Every structure is written in C-alpha cells, then in structure tokens.
Short mmCIF file of C-alpha atoms in Angstrom, two decimals:
data_model
loop_
_atom_site.label_atom_id
_atom_site.label_comp_id
_atom_site.label_asym_id
_atom_site.label_seq_id
_atom_site.Cartn_x
_atom_site.Cartn_y
_atom_site.Cartn_z
CA MET C 1 -0.03 0.13 -0.26
CA GLN C 2 1.13 3.04 -1.49
CA THR C 3 0.86 6.58 0.59
CA ASP C 4 0.50 9.91 -0.08
CA PRO C 5 3.19 12.29 -0.35
CA LEU C 6 1.80 14.51 2.81
CA SER C 7 1.48 11.16 5.06
CA ALA C 8 4.42 10.04 4.52
CA GLN C 9 5.90 13.31 4.94
CA PHE C 10 4.97 13.53 8.58
CA ALA C 11 5.43 10.20 9.55
CA ALA C 12 9.01 11.45 9.00
CA LEU C 13 8.43 14.52 10.69
CA ALA C 14 6.58 12.63 14.38
CA ASP C 15 10.26 11.55 15.13
CA PRO C 16 12.65 14.78 16.75
CA THR C 17 15.83 13.02 15.69
CA ARG C 18 14.79 13.40 12.10
CA ARG C 19 13.24 16.87 12.77
CA ALA C 20 17.22 17.33 13.93
CA ILE C 21 18.67 14.98 11.63
CA LEU C 22 16.88 18.53 8.81
CA ALA C 23 17.54 21.07 11.12
CA ARG C 24 21.27 20.33 10.18
CA LEU C 25 20.91 19.81 6.66
CA SER C 26 19.31 22.58 6.14
CA GLU C 27 23.08 23.97 7.68
CA GLY C 28 23.86 21.92 4.17
CA GLU C 29 24.71 17.89 2.97
CA ALA C 30 26.46 16.00 5.57
CA SER C 31 27.86 12.02 5.75
CA VAL C 32 26.18 9.60 8.29
CA ASN C 33 28.53 9.97 10.72
CA GLU C 34 28.04 14.20 10.80
CA LEU C 35 24.68 13.64 11.08
CA ALA C 36 25.11 11.36 14.22
CA GLU C 37 27.74 13.54 16.37
CA PRO C 38 25.15 14.86 18.34
CA PHE C 39 23.59 12.10 18.61
CA ASP C 40 23.83 8.61 21.28
CA ILE C 41 22.20 6.00 18.43
CA SER C 42 24.73 3.84 16.36
CA LEU C 43 25.14 4.70 13.16
CA PRO C 44 22.44 1.93 11.75
CA ALA C 45 20.22 3.44 13.76
CA VAL C 46 21.26 7.17 11.54
CA SER C 47 20.94 5.63 8.39
CA LYS C 48 17.39 4.58 8.96
CA HIS C 49 16.98 7.84 9.80
CA LEU C 50 18.17 8.63 6.99
CA LYS C 51 16.25 5.82 4.56
CA VAL C 52 12.34 6.84 6.85
CA LEU C 53 13.45 10.71 5.08
CA GLU C 54 14.73 9.55 1.70
CA LYS C 55 11.53 7.49 0.78
CA ALA C 56 9.75 10.81 2.94
CA GLY C 57 11.18 12.92 -0.33
CA LEU C 58 12.82 15.82 2.36
CA ILE C 59 15.83 14.69 1.85
CA SER C 60 18.69 13.03 -0.91
CA ARG C 61 21.68 10.75 -1.35
CA GLY C 62 24.26 11.95 -3.34
CA ARG C 63 27.14 9.83 -4.29
CA GLU C 64 31.03 11.43 -4.92
CA ALA C 65 33.42 8.44 -4.29
CA GLN C 66 32.66 6.84 -0.98
CA TRP C 67 30.98 9.74 0.42
CA ARG C 68 27.51 9.93 0.67
CA PRO C 69 25.99 13.12 1.82
CA ALA C 70 22.47 13.80 2.65
CA ARG C 71 20.82 16.85 1.54
CA LEU C 72 17.83 18.48 2.47
CA GLU C 73 15.01 18.80 -0.87
CA PRO C 74 13.30 22.10 0.47
CA MET C 75 10.75 21.38 -2.34
CA ALA C 76 9.81 18.65 -0.65
CA LEU C 77 8.64 20.86 2.52
CA LYS C 78 6.27 23.02 0.55
CA GLY C 79 3.20 21.13 0.43
CA VAL C 80 3.28 20.87 4.25
CA ALA C 81 3.72 24.50 4.71
CA GLU C 82 0.77 24.72 2.68
CA TRP C 83 -1.16 22.38 4.29
CA LEU C 84 -0.53 24.34 7.20
CA GLU C 85 -0.97 27.39 6.09
CA HIS C 86 -4.63 26.24 5.62
CA TYR C 87 -4.89 26.18 9.33
CA ARG C 88 -2.80 29.43 10.01
CA ARG C 89 -5.20 31.58 8.59
CA PHE C 90 -7.98 29.90 10.80
CA TRP C 91 -6.19 30.02 13.65
CA ASP C 92 -5.34 33.21 12.33
CA ALA C 93 -9.06 34.25 12.31
CA SER C 94 -9.54 32.66 15.42
CA PHE C 95 -7.38 34.77 17.40
CA ASP C 96 -9.04 37.78 15.50
CA ARG C 97 -12.45 36.78 16.64
CA LEU C 98 -11.93 35.85 20.33
CA ASP C 99 -10.59 39.97 20.64
CA ALA C 100 -12.73 41.22 19.72
CA TYR C 101 -14.72 39.44 21.80
CA LEU C 102 -12.92 40.29 24.42
CA LYS C 103 -13.00 43.85 23.19
CA LYS C 104 -16.76 43.99 23.16
CA ILE C 105 -16.69 42.73 27.04
CA GLN C 106 -14.06 45.45 27.80
CA GLN C 107 -15.93 48.22 26.97
CA GLY C 108 -19.29 46.63 28.70
CA ASP C 109 -21.34 45.51 25.51
CA ASP C 110 -20.87 41.92 25.89
CA ASN C 111 -25.32 41.17 26.35
CA GLY C 112 -23.87 37.65 27.63
CA PRO C 113 -25.56 35.94 31.07
CA GLY C 114 -24.82 38.12 34.18
CA ASN C 115 -24.84 40.88 32.05
#
C-alpha cells in the first residue's frame, strides 16, 4: 500500500531525531558520521532515519566516491507548509474573533449571561 506524499512527510517529521537531522541538513549537506555526532545512537540507526527521510522525499543522497552526502530537499516541505498555512489562517481568524469579543466585553457591550 502506497501512502500519499504528505502522509509520508508528516510521519517522517513526527520523530524528533529526524527533525534534528533536517535542521542540521538545512545548514548544508552532511555524511552519516557527521549527522550521527550529536546523537547517542548507532550509525545504522541514523541510516534508518535517513532512509525514512529519503523515502518521504525530504532529503536526497548523493554519491561522491565513498562519501554519500545527504542533502535537504526544501521543495518537499512546500506541501507541508501549504497544508499548515490553511490552518494558520483558520487560527488567525479565530484569534481575531476572540480579540473582538474580548474588546466588546471590556467595553461593557456584552449581552451574555450575567449582564
């Protein structure tokens, strides 16, 4: 069964180690050894995290002789950002309505219970 790209991306982003790896890759490409440095996990475990990120399309792996650098694929995050943007607009509108309601209460215009 094949999952849609957005589901695979959110599944990959659900893990804090993978998010930290992406943060590191936002600074530039890195090898498995370089990516493993800040973590108390094995190189095979880091490689598994990289495979999940690669399968989700969030990173790509190159080959330069014996070195296989991982690179962030920022355009893959565009779908995630667009999906989240819809909900940001929803929350902004909700907060705007709440702000207007609170201003109304402060002005004594509330016709709700207790008035």
